[in-house]
PDB file of C-alpha atoms in Angstrom:
ATOM      1  CA  MET A   1     119.585 143.455 135.501  1.00  0.00           C
ATOM      2  CA  TRP A   2     118.900 140.109 138.039  1.00  0.00           C
ATOM      3  CA  LEU A   3     115.488 140.389 136.044  1.00  0.00           C
ATOM      4  CA  VAL A   4     117.064 141.100 132.840  1.00  0.00           C
ATOM      5  CA  LEU A   5     119.370 137.598 133.331  1.00  0.00           C
ATOM      6  CA  TRP A   6     116.301 135.965 134.402  1.00  0.00           C
ATOM      7  CA  ALA A   7     114.100 136.407 130.830  1.00  0.00           C
ATOM      8  CA  TRP A   8     117.187 135.837 129.154  1.00  0.00           C
ATOM      9  CA  LEU A   9     117.874 132.175 130.746  1.00  0.00           C
ATOM     10  CA  ALA A  10     114.032 131.098 130.307  1.00  0.00           C
ATOM     11  CA  TRP A  11     114.378 132.257 127.223  1.00  0.00           C
ATOM     12  CA  LEU A  12     117.685 129.897 126.758  1.00  0.00           C
ATOM     13  CA  LEU A  13     115.926 127.368 128.469  1.00  0.00           C
ATOM     14  CA  PRO A  14     112.847 124.560 127.591  1.00  0.00           C
ATOM     15  CA  GLY A  15     109.749 124.770 128.591  1.00  0.00           C
ATOM     16  CA  PRO A  16     107.275 122.624 130.846  1.00  0.00           C
ATOM     17  CA  ALA A  17     105.966 122.126 127.141  1.00  0.00           C
ATOM     18  CA  MET A  18     109.584 121.617 125.424  1.00  0.00           C
ATOM     19  CA  ALA A  19     110.462 119.388 128.048  1.00  0.00           C
ATOM     20  CA  GLN A  20     106.823 117.170 127.150  1.00  0.00           C
ATOM     21  CA  ASP A  21     107.117 116.811 123.863  1.00  0.00           C
ATOM     22  CA  ASP A  22     111.203 116.155 124.549  1.00  0.00           C
ATOM     23  CA  TRP A  23     109.324 113.135 127.165  1.00  0.00           C
ATOM     24  CA  LEU A  24     107.005 112.129 124.937  1.00  0.00           C
ATOM     25  CA  ARG A  25     109.538 111.769 121.724  1.00  0.00           C
ATOM     26  CA  ASP A  26     111.812 109.139 124.125  1.00  0.00           C
ATOM     27  CA  SER A  27     109.264 107.715 125.651  1.00  0.00           C
ATOM     28  CA  TRP A  28     107.358 106.672 121.654  1.00  0.00           C
ATOM     29  CA  ARG A  29     111.164 105.908 120.775  1.00  0.00           C
ATOM     30  CA  ASP A  30     111.673 104.274 123.253  1.00  0.00           C
ATOM     31  CA  VAL A  31     108.380 101.549 122.084  1.00  0.00           C
ATOM     32  CA  ILE A  32     108.398 101.858 118.139  1.00  0.00           C
ATOM     33  CA  ALA A  33     112.131 100.416 119.255  1.00  0.00           C
ATOM     34  CA  GLY A  34     110.622  96.934 120.462  1.00  0.00           C
ATOM     35  CA  SER A  35     108.374  96.657 117.421  1.00  0.00           C
ATOM     36  CA  PRO A  36     108.550  93.124 116.124  1.00  0.00           C
ATOM     37  CA  PHE A  37     108.013  93.703 112.044  1.00  0.00           C
ATOM     38  CA  ASP A  38     109.963  95.231 109.337  1.00  0.00           C
ATOM     39  CA  GLU A  39     108.502  99.108 110.051  1.00  0.00           C
ATOM     40  CA  PRO A  40     109.266 101.275 112.583  1.00  0.00           C
ATOM     41  CA  LEU A  41     105.706 100.749 114.191  1.00  0.00           C
ATOM     42  CA  GLN A  42     104.402  99.743 117.276  1.00  0.00           C
ATOM     43  CA  VAL A  43     100.517  98.046 118.210  1.00  0.00           C
ATOM     44  CA  ASP A  44      99.213  97.064 121.464  1.00  0.00           C
ATOM     45  CA  SER A  45      96.139  96.186 122.807  1.00  0.00           C
ATOM     46  CA  GLN A  46      93.996  96.471 126.969  1.00  0.00           C
ATOM     47  CA  ALA A  47      90.487  95.147 127.398  1.00  0.00           C
ATOM     48  CA  ARG A  48      88.177  95.002 130.182  1.00  0.00           C
ATOM     49  CA  SER A  49      85.041  93.532 131.309  1.00  0.00           C
ATOM     50  CA  HIS A  50      83.277  96.914 129.181  1.00  0.00           C
ATOM     51  CA  SER A  51      86.298  98.069 127.106  1.00  0.00           C
ATOM     52  CA  VAL A  52      88.675  98.117 124.490  1.00  0.00           C
ATOM     53  CA  SER A  53      91.239  99.765 123.258  1.00  0.00           C
ATOM     54  CA  GLY A  54      94.093  99.850 120.582  1.00  0.00           C
ATOM     55  CA  SER A  55      97.081 101.741 120.257  1.00  0.00           C
ATOM     56  CA  VAL A  56      99.789 102.828 117.518  1.00  0.00           C
ATOM     57  CA  HIS A  57     102.908 103.745 118.210  1.00  0.00           C
ATOM     58  CA  ALA A  58     105.316 104.620 114.709  1.00  0.00           C
ATOM     59  CA  ARG A  59     107.328 106.521 112.998  1.00  0.00           C
ATOM     60  CA  VAL A  60     106.344 108.494 109.080  1.00  0.00           C
ATOM     61  CA  HIS A  61     108.718 109.984 107.589  1.00  0.00           C
ATOM     62  CA  GLN A  62     106.508 113.277 107.277  1.00  0.00           C
ATOM     63  CA  PRO A  63     108.029 116.456 108.422  1.00  0.00           C
ATOM     64  CA  PHE A  64     106.243 117.235 111.385  1.00  0.00           C
ATOM     65  CA  GLU A  65     104.702 121.099 109.980  1.00  0.00           C
ATOM     66  CA  ARG A  66     103.281 119.348 107.371  1.00  0.00           C
ATOM     67  CA  LEU A  67     102.118 115.881 109.403  1.00  0.00           C
ATOM     68  CA  ALA A  68     100.020 119.194 111.460  1.00  0.00           C
ATOM     69  CA  ASP A  69      98.643 121.366 108.730  1.00  0.00           C
ATOM     70  CA  GLU A  70      97.297 118.442 106.869  1.00  0.00           C
ATOM     71  CA  LEU A  71      95.993 116.662 110.510  1.00  0.00           C
ATOM     72  CA  SER A  72      94.722 120.111 110.924  1.00  0.00           C
ATOM     73  CA  SER A  73      90.798 119.583 109.007  1.00  0.00           C
ATOM     74  CA  PRO A  74      88.435 117.653 109.449  1.00  0.00           C
ATOM     75  CA  ALA A  75      88.076 117.034 105.426  1.00  0.00           C
ATOM     76  CA  ALA A  76      91.276 115.030 106.025  1.00  0.00           C
ATOM     77  CA  TRP A  77      89.762 112.567 108.319  1.00  0.00           C
ATOM     78  CA  CYS A  78      87.214 111.777 106.596  1.00  0.00           C
ATOM     79  CA  GLU A  79      89.590 111.396 103.436  1.00  0.00           C
ATOM     80  CA  ILE A  80      91.168 109.165 106.239  1.00  0.00           C
ATOM     81  CA  LEU A  81      88.714 107.874 107.488  1.00  0.00           C
ATOM     82  CA  PHE A  82      87.173 105.645 104.184  1.00  0.00           C
ATOM     83  CA  LEU A  83      89.747 104.429 103.042  1.00  0.00           C
ATOM     84  CA  HIS A  84      89.186 101.899 105.522  1.00  0.00           C
ATOM     85  CA  LEU A  85      86.882  98.488 104.785  1.00  0.00           C
ATOM     86  CA  ASN A  86      83.670  99.124 106.237  1.00  0.00           C
ATOM     87  CA  VAL A  87      83.257 102.557 106.471  1.00  0.00           C
ATOM     88  CA  LYS A  88      81.112 103.719 103.456  1.00  0.00           C
ATOM     89  CA  GLY A  89      81.024 106.876 103.633  1.00  0.00           C
ATOM     90  CA  CYS A  90      82.072 110.569 105.353  1.00  0.00           C
ATOM     91  CA  LEU A  91      80.424 113.778 105.196  1.00  0.00           C
ATOM     92  CA  HIS A  92      82.241 117.384 107.398  1.00  0.00           C
ATOM     93  CA  GLY A  93      80.301 120.236 109.013  1.00  0.00           C
ATOM     94  CA  PRO A  94      80.398 123.170 110.508  1.00  0.00           C
ATOM     95  CA  GLY A  95      80.427 122.029 114.784  1.00  0.00           C
ATOM     96  CA  GLY A  96      79.532 124.770 117.917  1.00  0.00           C
ATOM     97  CA  SER A  97      82.890 126.310 119.539  1.00  0.00           C
ATOM     98  CA  THR A  98      82.428 124.000 121.742  1.00  0.00           C
ATOM     99  CA  ALA A  99      81.487 120.422 119.731  1.00  0.00           C
ATOM    100  CA  GLY A 100      84.545 121.843 116.879  1.00  0.00           C
ATOM    101  CA  THR A 101      82.886 120.021 113.630  1.00  0.00           C
ATOM    102  CA  ALA A 102      80.282 117.521 112.915  1.00  0.00           C
ATOM    103  CA  LEU A 103      81.431 114.412 111.261  1.00  0.00           C
ATOM    104  CA  ALA A 104      78.867 111.858 110.383  1.00  0.00           C
ATOM    105  CA  LEU A 105      80.451 108.371 109.661  1.00  0.00           C
ATOM    106  CA  PHE A 106      79.090 105.611 108.218  1.00  0.00           C
ATOM    107  CA  VAL A 107      79.782 101.738 108.440  1.00  0.00           C
ATOM    108  CA  GLY A 108      78.306  99.036 107.717  1.00  0.00           C
ATOM    109  CA  ARG A 109      80.087  95.539 106.665  1.00  0.00           C
ATOM    110  CA  GLN A 110      82.707  94.452 104.347  1.00  0.00           C
ATOM    111  CA  ASP A 111      80.216  93.728 100.536  1.00  0.00           C
ATOM    112  CA  GLN A 112      77.970  96.795 101.899  1.00  0.00           C
ATOM    113  CA  VAL A 113      78.485  99.005  99.994  1.00  0.00           C
ATOM    114  CA  ASP A 114      75.328 101.960  99.247  1.00  0.00           C
ATOM    115  CA  PRO A 115      76.547 104.774 102.443  1.00  0.00           C
ATOM    116  CA  ALA A 116      73.038 105.019 103.250  1.00  0.00           C
ATOM    117  CA  HIS A 117      71.730 101.687 103.923  1.00  0.00           C
ATOM    118  CA  ALA A 118      74.495 101.796 106.615  1.00  0.00           C
ATOM    119  CA  GLU A 119      74.526 102.203 110.161  1.00  0.00           C
ATOM    120  CA  ARG A 120      75.566 106.472 110.421  1.00  0.00           C
ATOM    121  CA  LEU A 121      78.120 108.073 113.676  1.00  0.00           C
ATOM    122  CA  ASP A 122      77.400 111.136 114.241  1.00  0.00           C
ATOM    123  CA  LEU A 123      81.197 111.977 115.887  1.00  0.00           C
ATOM    124  CA  ARG A 124      82.558 115.133 116.766  1.00  0.00           C
ATOM    125  CA  TRP A 125      86.223 116.358 115.640  1.00  0.00           C
ATOM    126  CA  ARG A 126      88.474 118.848 116.922  1.00  0.00           C
ATOM    127  CA  VAL A 127      92.100 119.505 117.625  1.00  0.00           C
ATOM    128  CA  VAL A 128      92.531 119.230 120.953  1.00  0.00           C
ATOM    129  CA  ALA A 129      95.947 120.916 121.368  1.00  0.00           C
ATOM    130  CA  ARG A 130      97.895 122.445 118.146  1.00  0.00           C
ATOM    131  CA  GLU A 131     101.636 124.068 119.320  1.00  0.00           C
ATOM    132  CA  PRO A 132     104.950 123.981 117.843  1.00  0.00           C
ATOM    133  CA  ARG A 133     106.453 120.499 118.672  1.00  0.00           C
ATOM    134  CA  TYR A 134     103.148 118.405 119.781  1.00  0.00           C
ATOM    135  CA  LEU A 135      99.702 117.576 117.691  1.00  0.00           C
ATOM    136  CA  ASP A 136      96.083 115.750 119.432  1.00  0.00           C
ATOM    137  CA  VAL A 137      93.497 115.993 117.533  1.00  0.00           C
ATOM    138  CA  ALA A 138      89.868 113.516 118.169  1.00  0.00           C
ATOM    139  CA  LEU A 139      87.559 112.502 117.520  1.00  0.00           C
ATOM    140  CA  GLU A 140      84.677 111.517 119.488  1.00  0.00           C
ATOM    141  CA  GLY A 141      80.931 110.384 119.394  1.00  0.00           C
ATOM    142  CA  ASP A 142      78.781 108.952 121.961  1.00  0.00           C
ATOM    143  CA  GLU A 143      78.261 105.763 119.671  1.00  0.00           C
ATOM    144  CA  GLY A 144      79.920 103.117 118.581  1.00  0.00           C
ATOM    145  CA  PRO A 145      78.896 100.669 115.709  1.00  0.00           C
ATOM    146  CA  TYR A 146      76.892  97.975 116.362  1.00  0.00           C
ATOM    147  CA  GLY A 147      75.862  98.522 119.208  1.00  0.00           C
ATOM    148  CA  THR A 148      78.887  99.518 121.529  1.00  0.00           C
ATOM    149  CA  ARG A 149      79.331 103.328 122.909  1.00  0.00           C
ATOM    150  CA  ALA A 150      81.632 106.405 124.289  1.00  0.00           C
ATOM    151  CA  PHE A 151      83.492 105.832 120.107  1.00  0.00           C
ATOM    152  CA  ARG A 152      87.280 107.606 120.253  1.00  0.00           C
ATOM    153  CA  LEU A 153      89.821 108.335 117.604  1.00  0.00           C
ATOM    154  CA  GLN A 154      92.851 110.144 118.574  1.00  0.00           C
ATOM    155  CA  LEU A 155      95.743 111.432 117.064  1.00  0.00           C
ATOM    156  CA  ARG A 156      99.056 112.473 119.239  1.00  0.00           C
ATOM    157  CA  ALA A 157     101.881 113.486 116.960  1.00  0.00           C
ATOM    158  CA  VAL A 158     105.308 115.393 117.557  1.00  0.00           C
ATOM    159  CA  PRO A 159     108.425 116.120 115.572  1.00  0.00           C
ATOM    160  CA  ASP A 160     111.024 113.063 115.395  1.00  0.00           C
ATOM    161  CA  ASP A 161     113.874 115.111 113.193  1.00  0.00           C
ATOM    162  CA  ASP A 162     113.673 117.460 110.221  1.00  0.00           C
ATOM    163  CA  GLU A 163     111.901 114.456 107.738  1.00  0.00           C
ATOM    164  CA  HIS A 164     110.512 112.107 109.627  1.00  0.00           C
ATOM    165  CA  SER A 165     107.808 112.599 113.140  1.00  0.00           C
ATOM    166  CA  LEU A 166     106.846 110.295 115.479  1.00  0.00           C
ATOM    167  CA  VAL A 167     102.838 109.261 116.048  1.00  0.00           C
ATOM    168  CA  GLN A 168     100.261 107.510 118.361  1.00  0.00           C
ATOM    169  CA  LEU A 169      96.977 106.891 116.801  1.00  0.00           C
ATOM    170  CA  ARG A 170      94.215 104.961 119.621  1.00  0.00           C
ATOM    171  CA  TYR A 171      90.665 103.582 118.849  1.00  0.00           C
ATOM    172  CA  SER A 172      88.409 103.078 122.247  1.00  0.00           C
ATOM    173  CA  LEU A 173      85.097 101.865 122.709  1.00  0.00           C
ATOM    174  CA  VAL A 174      82.219 100.524 125.412  1.00  0.00           C
ATOM    175  CA  PHE A 175      80.648  97.122 124.493  1.00  0.00           C
ATOM    176  CA  GLY A 176      76.774  98.164 125.816  1.00  0.00           C
ATOM    177  CA  MET A 177      74.371  94.969 125.945  1.00  0.00           C
ATOM    178  CA  ARG A 178      73.974  94.673 121.994  1.00  0.00           C
ATOM    179  CA  ALA A 179      77.289  94.963 121.268  1.00  0.00           C
ATOM    180  CA  ARG A 180      78.551  91.715 124.448  1.00  0.00           C
ATOM    181  CA  LEU A 181      75.537  89.912 122.041  1.00  0.00           C
ATOM    182  CA  ALA A 182      76.937  90.191 118.921  1.00  0.00           C
ATOM    183  CA  LEU A 183      80.631  89.795 119.841  1.00  0.00           C
ATOM    184  CA  ARG A 184      79.438  87.068 121.602  1.00  0.00           C
ATOM    185  CA  GLY A 185      78.275  85.404 118.469  1.00  0.00           C
ATOM    186  CA  TYR A 186      80.434  87.044 116.413  1.00  0.00           C
ATOM    187  CA  PHE A 187      84.071  85.318 118.468  1.00  0.00           C
ATOM    188  CA  THR A 188      81.713  81.932 118.524  1.00  0.00           C
ATOM    189  CA  PHE A 189      80.941  82.043 114.294  1.00  0.00           C
ATOM    190  CA  GLY A 190      82.534  83.710 111.876  1.00  0.00           C
ATOM    191  CA  GLY A 191      85.623  85.272 114.183  1.00  0.00           C
ATOM    192  CA  ARG A 192      86.494  82.479 115.561  1.00  0.00           C
ATOM    193  CA  ASP A 193      90.145  82.677 113.867  1.00  0.00           C
ATOM    194  CA  LEU A 194      90.339  86.402 112.847  1.00  0.00           C
ATOM    195  CA  VAL A 195      93.172  87.455 115.109  1.00  0.00           C
ATOM    196  CA  GLY A 196      95.254  90.868 115.492  1.00  0.00           C
ATOM    197  CA  PHE A 197      99.201  91.405 116.536  1.00  0.00           C
ATOM    198  CA  THR A 198     100.395  90.572 119.344  1.00  0.00           C
ATOM    199  CA  LEU A 199     101.626  88.132 121.027  1.00  0.00           C
ATOM    200  CA  GLU A 200     100.600  85.510 123.632  1.00  0.00           C
ATOM    201  CA  GLY A 201     102.693  82.997 123.314  1.00  0.00           C
ATOM    202  CA  THR A 202     103.252  79.534 121.423  1.00  0.00           C
ATOM    203  CA  GLY A 203     101.013  77.011 120.306  1.00  0.00           C
ATOM    204  CA  ALA A 204     101.188  72.907 119.908  1.00  0.00           C
ATOM    205  CA  ASP A 205     103.226  72.981 116.710  1.00  0.00           C
ATOM    206  CA  GLY A 206     105.882  75.497 117.655  1.00  0.00           C
ATOM    207  CA  GLN A 207     103.462  78.213 115.839  1.00  0.00           C
ATOM    208  CA  PRO A 208     103.441  81.442 117.789  1.00  0.00           C
ATOM    209  CA  THR A 209     100.394  82.566 118.782  1.00  0.00           C
ATOM    210  CA  HIS A 210      98.520  86.528 118.084  1.00  0.00           C
ATOM    211  CA  VAL A 211      95.460  87.691 120.636  1.00  0.00           C
ATOM    212  CA  GLY A 212      91.847  87.395 119.500  1.00  0.00           C
ATOM    213  CA  GLY A 213      88.980  88.567 120.977  1.00  0.00           C
ATOM    214  CA  THR A 214      88.248  91.750 121.144  1.00  0.00           C
ATOM    215  CA  ARG A 215      91.660  93.118 121.223  1.00  0.00           C
ATOM    216  CA  GLY A 216      92.607  91.187 118.012  1.00  0.00           C
ATOM    217  CA  MET A 217      89.760  93.067 116.744  1.00  0.00           C
ATOM    218  CA  ILE A 218      90.802  96.463 118.060  1.00  0.00           C
ATOM    219  CA  GLU A 219      93.901  95.676 117.519  1.00  0.00           C
ATOM    220  CA  ARG A 220      93.005  94.951 113.522  1.00  0.00           C
ATOM    221  CA  ASN A 221      90.927  98.225 112.953  1.00  0.00           C
ATOM    222  CA  VAL A 222      93.775 100.627 114.988  1.00  0.00           C
ATOM    223  CA  MET A 223      96.556  99.107 112.434  1.00  0.00           C
ATOM    224  CA  ARG A 224      94.096  99.543 109.550  1.00  0.00           C
ATOM    225  CA  PHE A 225      93.201 102.909 110.804  1.00  0.00           C
ATOM    226  CA  TYR A 226      96.657 103.646 110.829  1.00  0.00           C
ATOM    227  CA  LEU A 227      97.394 101.977 107.606  1.00  0.00           C
ATOM    228  CA  ALA A 228      95.239 104.414 106.312  1.00  0.00           C
ATOM    229  CA  LEU A 229      96.600 108.453 107.640  1.00  0.00           C
ATOM    230  CA  GLU A 230     100.368 106.651 106.181  1.00  0.00           C
ATOM    231  CA  ALA A 231      98.141 106.185 103.316  1.00  0.00           C
ATOM    232  CA  HIS A 232      96.949 109.863 102.718  1.00  0.00           C
ATOM    233  CA  LEU A 233      99.612 111.653 103.416  1.00  0.00           C
ATOM    234  CA  ASP A 234     102.162 109.151 101.189  1.00  0.00           C
ATOM    235  CA  THR A 235      99.606 110.842  98.309  1.00  0.00           C
ATOM    236  CA  ARG A 236      98.957 114.010  98.957  1.00  0.00           C
ATOM    237  CA  ALA A 237     101.578 115.467  96.527  1.00  0.00           C
ATOM    238  CA  LEU A 238      99.306 114.192  93.803  1.00  0.00           C
ATOM    239  CA  PRO A 239      97.544 115.748  92.060  1.00  0.00           C
ATOM    240  CA  GLU A 240      93.713 116.276  93.319  1.00  0.00           C
ATOM    241  CA  ALA A 241      91.857 114.315  90.476  1.00  0.00           C
ATOM    242  CA  GLU A 242      94.248 111.214  91.209  1.00  0.00           C
ATOM    243  CA  ARG A 243      94.993 111.167  95.000  1.00  0.00           C
ATOM    244  CA  LEU A 244      91.887 108.602  95.448  1.00  0.00           C
ATOM    245  CA  GLU A 245      92.523 106.231  93.522  1.00  0.00           C
ATOM    246  CA  ALA A 246      96.178 106.094  94.568  1.00  0.00           C
ATOM    247  CA  SER A 247      95.067 106.043  98.366  1.00  0.00           C
ATOM    248  CA  LEU A 248      92.830 103.762  97.969  1.00  0.00           C
ATOM    249  CA  ASP A 249      96.180 101.166  96.435  1.00  0.00           C
ATOM    250  CA  ARG A 250      98.199 102.378  98.935  1.00  0.00           C
ATOM    251  CA  TRP A 251      96.111 101.414 101.496  1.00  0.00           C
ATOM    252  CA  PHE A 252      94.862  98.334  99.862  1.00  0.00           C
ATOM    253  CA  THR A 253      99.109  97.830  99.452  1.00  0.00           C
ATOM    254  CA  MET A 254     100.144  98.505 102.578  1.00  0.00           C
ATOM    255  CA  THR A 255      97.307  95.864 104.672  1.00  0.00           C
ATOM    256  CA  MET A 256      99.187  92.671 102.892  1.00  0.00           C
ATOM    257  CA  ARG A 257     102.382  92.976 104.972  1.00  0.00           C
ATOM    258  CA  TYR A 258      99.443  91.220 107.693  1.00  0.00           C
ATOM    259  CA  PRO A 259      97.460  89.243 105.358  1.00  0.00           C
ATOM    260  CA  ARG A 260      97.182  87.274 108.907  1.00  0.00           C
ATOM    261  CA  GLN A 261      95.621  90.305 109.955  1.00  0.00           C
ATOM    262  CA  LEU A 262      93.932  92.191 107.944  1.00  0.00           C
ATOM    263  CA  PHE A 263      92.976  90.404 104.593  1.00  0.00           C
ATOM    264  CA  GLU A 264      89.787  90.588 104.269  1.00  0.00           C
ATOM    265  CA  THR A 265      88.450  90.795 100.257  1.00  0.00           C
ATOM    266  CA  ASP A 266      91.626  91.014  96.818  1.00  0.00           C
ATOM    267  CA  ARG A 267      92.695  94.229  95.655  1.00  0.00           C
ATOM    268  CA  ALA A 268      90.230  94.134  92.409  1.00  0.00           C
ATOM    269  CA  THR A 269      86.851  93.256  94.540  1.00  0.00           C
ATOM    270  CA  TYR A 270      88.224  96.463  97.237  1.00  0.00           C
ATOM    271  CA  LEU A 271      88.912  98.942  94.939  1.00  0.00           C
ATOM    272  CA  ASP A 272      85.520  98.281  92.669  1.00  0.00           C
ATOM    273  CA  GLN A 273      83.254  99.271  96.068  1.00  0.00           C
ATOM    274  CA  LYS A 274      84.917 101.809  97.070  1.00  0.00           C
ATOM    275  CA  ARG A 275      84.912 103.600  93.634  1.00  0.00           C
ATOM    276  CA  ARG A 276      80.580 102.869  93.634  1.00  0.00           C
ATOM    277  CA  GLU A 277      80.772 104.360  97.607  1.00  0.00           C
ATOM    278  CA  TYR A 278      82.538 107.572  96.293  1.00  0.00           C
ATOM    279  CA  GLU A 279      79.815 107.718  93.634  1.00  0.00           C
ATOM    280  CA  ARG A 280      76.978 107.435  96.253  1.00  0.00           C
ATOM    281  CA  GLN A 281      79.438 109.768  99.289  1.00  0.00           C
ATOM    282  CA  GLN A 282      79.239 112.766  96.590  1.00  0.00           C
ATOM    283  CA  ALA A 283      75.936 112.677  95.954  1.00  0.00           C
ATOM    284  CA  LEU A 284      75.124 112.380  99.451  1.00  0.00           C
ATOM    285  CA  ALA A 285      77.294 115.432 100.220  1.00  0.00           C
ATOM    286  CA  ARG A 286      75.487 116.833  97.222  1.00  0.00           C
ATOM    287  CA  GLU A 287      72.106 116.115  98.940  1.00  0.00           C
ATOM    288  CA  ALA A 288      73.646 117.755 102.456  1.00  0.00           C
ATOM    289  CA  ALA A 289      73.857 120.889 100.842  1.00  0.00           C
ATOM    290  CA  PRO A 290      72.112 124.098 100.848  1.00  0.00           C
ATOM    291  CA  GLY A 291      70.195 124.164  98.664  1.00  0.00           C
ATOM    292  CA  GLY A 292      70.473 120.299  97.640  1.00  0.00           C
ATOM    293  CA  ARG A 293      66.889 117.861  96.973  1.00  0.00           C
TER     294      ARG A 293
END
C-alpha cells in the first residue's frame, strides 16, 4: 500500500530535472527583465587575461518542441552560421560516436568571398542534452578564428509558455600569442572605435559609453550569431527555394536595429556577397561528396 502511494506521489511531484528547468526559466526571465532594448533580450560578457566569453539571453516566439526539433540538426546550424558576414561557408558530415558531427566552418574578412581562400575551423557539433523541457547543443573546436583556441558556441533552451521559448547562446574563445598580437594591432587601429552592448558609464559629452576591446568584440559576434538563429527560425515555414534569400534579408534587417555595434556594409553588398559565397559553398559541398571531383 505504502509503495503504491509513494510511486503515485513520485509521478505527481516534479523530479530534479523538472525543478532544474523551472529554475533556469525563472532565472533567465529575471535576466531578460532587465533588458535595455526594445525586445526581450540581454547581452553580457566576461574577459580574462587569456579568454573572453559573451552571452545572449532572449525570449523567442517559437514553441519549444519546434525549436528543439529544428536545432537538433547540424544542417540547420550550418545554415544559421552562414548568415554571419564573416562566415564564408559551412559544411557538415558524419562524426564519431563521441565526437558528434564534424562541421567545417570557413571564416574570413567581410569583403572576402571565396570559402576556399578563407580560414577553416574544424568543429564538433553535438546535442549535449535533449529532454522534454530542455535542450543543450554545443559546437566546439580546438582552434578558433585568427589564432584563437578553444572555440565554443553553446545554445541552451527551455519552454516559457506554449508559444515562446527562452534561450541562452554563449560564445567563448581562448587567446594564443598570435591572437593577442593581432588583436592588439586591431584595437589600436581599425577596431579602435568599435563597441559592444554593455554600458560602462557616461562620457564627457554626457552620452552613454559602451564596452570596447575584446568584450565589445565578443558581444558583437554573439549578437550576430543570435540574430542568425532568430532569422533562421523565423523563415523555416517558407518554401525551401525562398528560405536562403529570406533569411539573409531578415538577418540584415535585424542587425540594423543596432547600427552602432553591427553595421559594416550596406544591404545590397551583403546580399550580393552572400549569394556568391553560397554558390562557392555548394561547389565545395559537391567536391566533398562521395564521387565528387
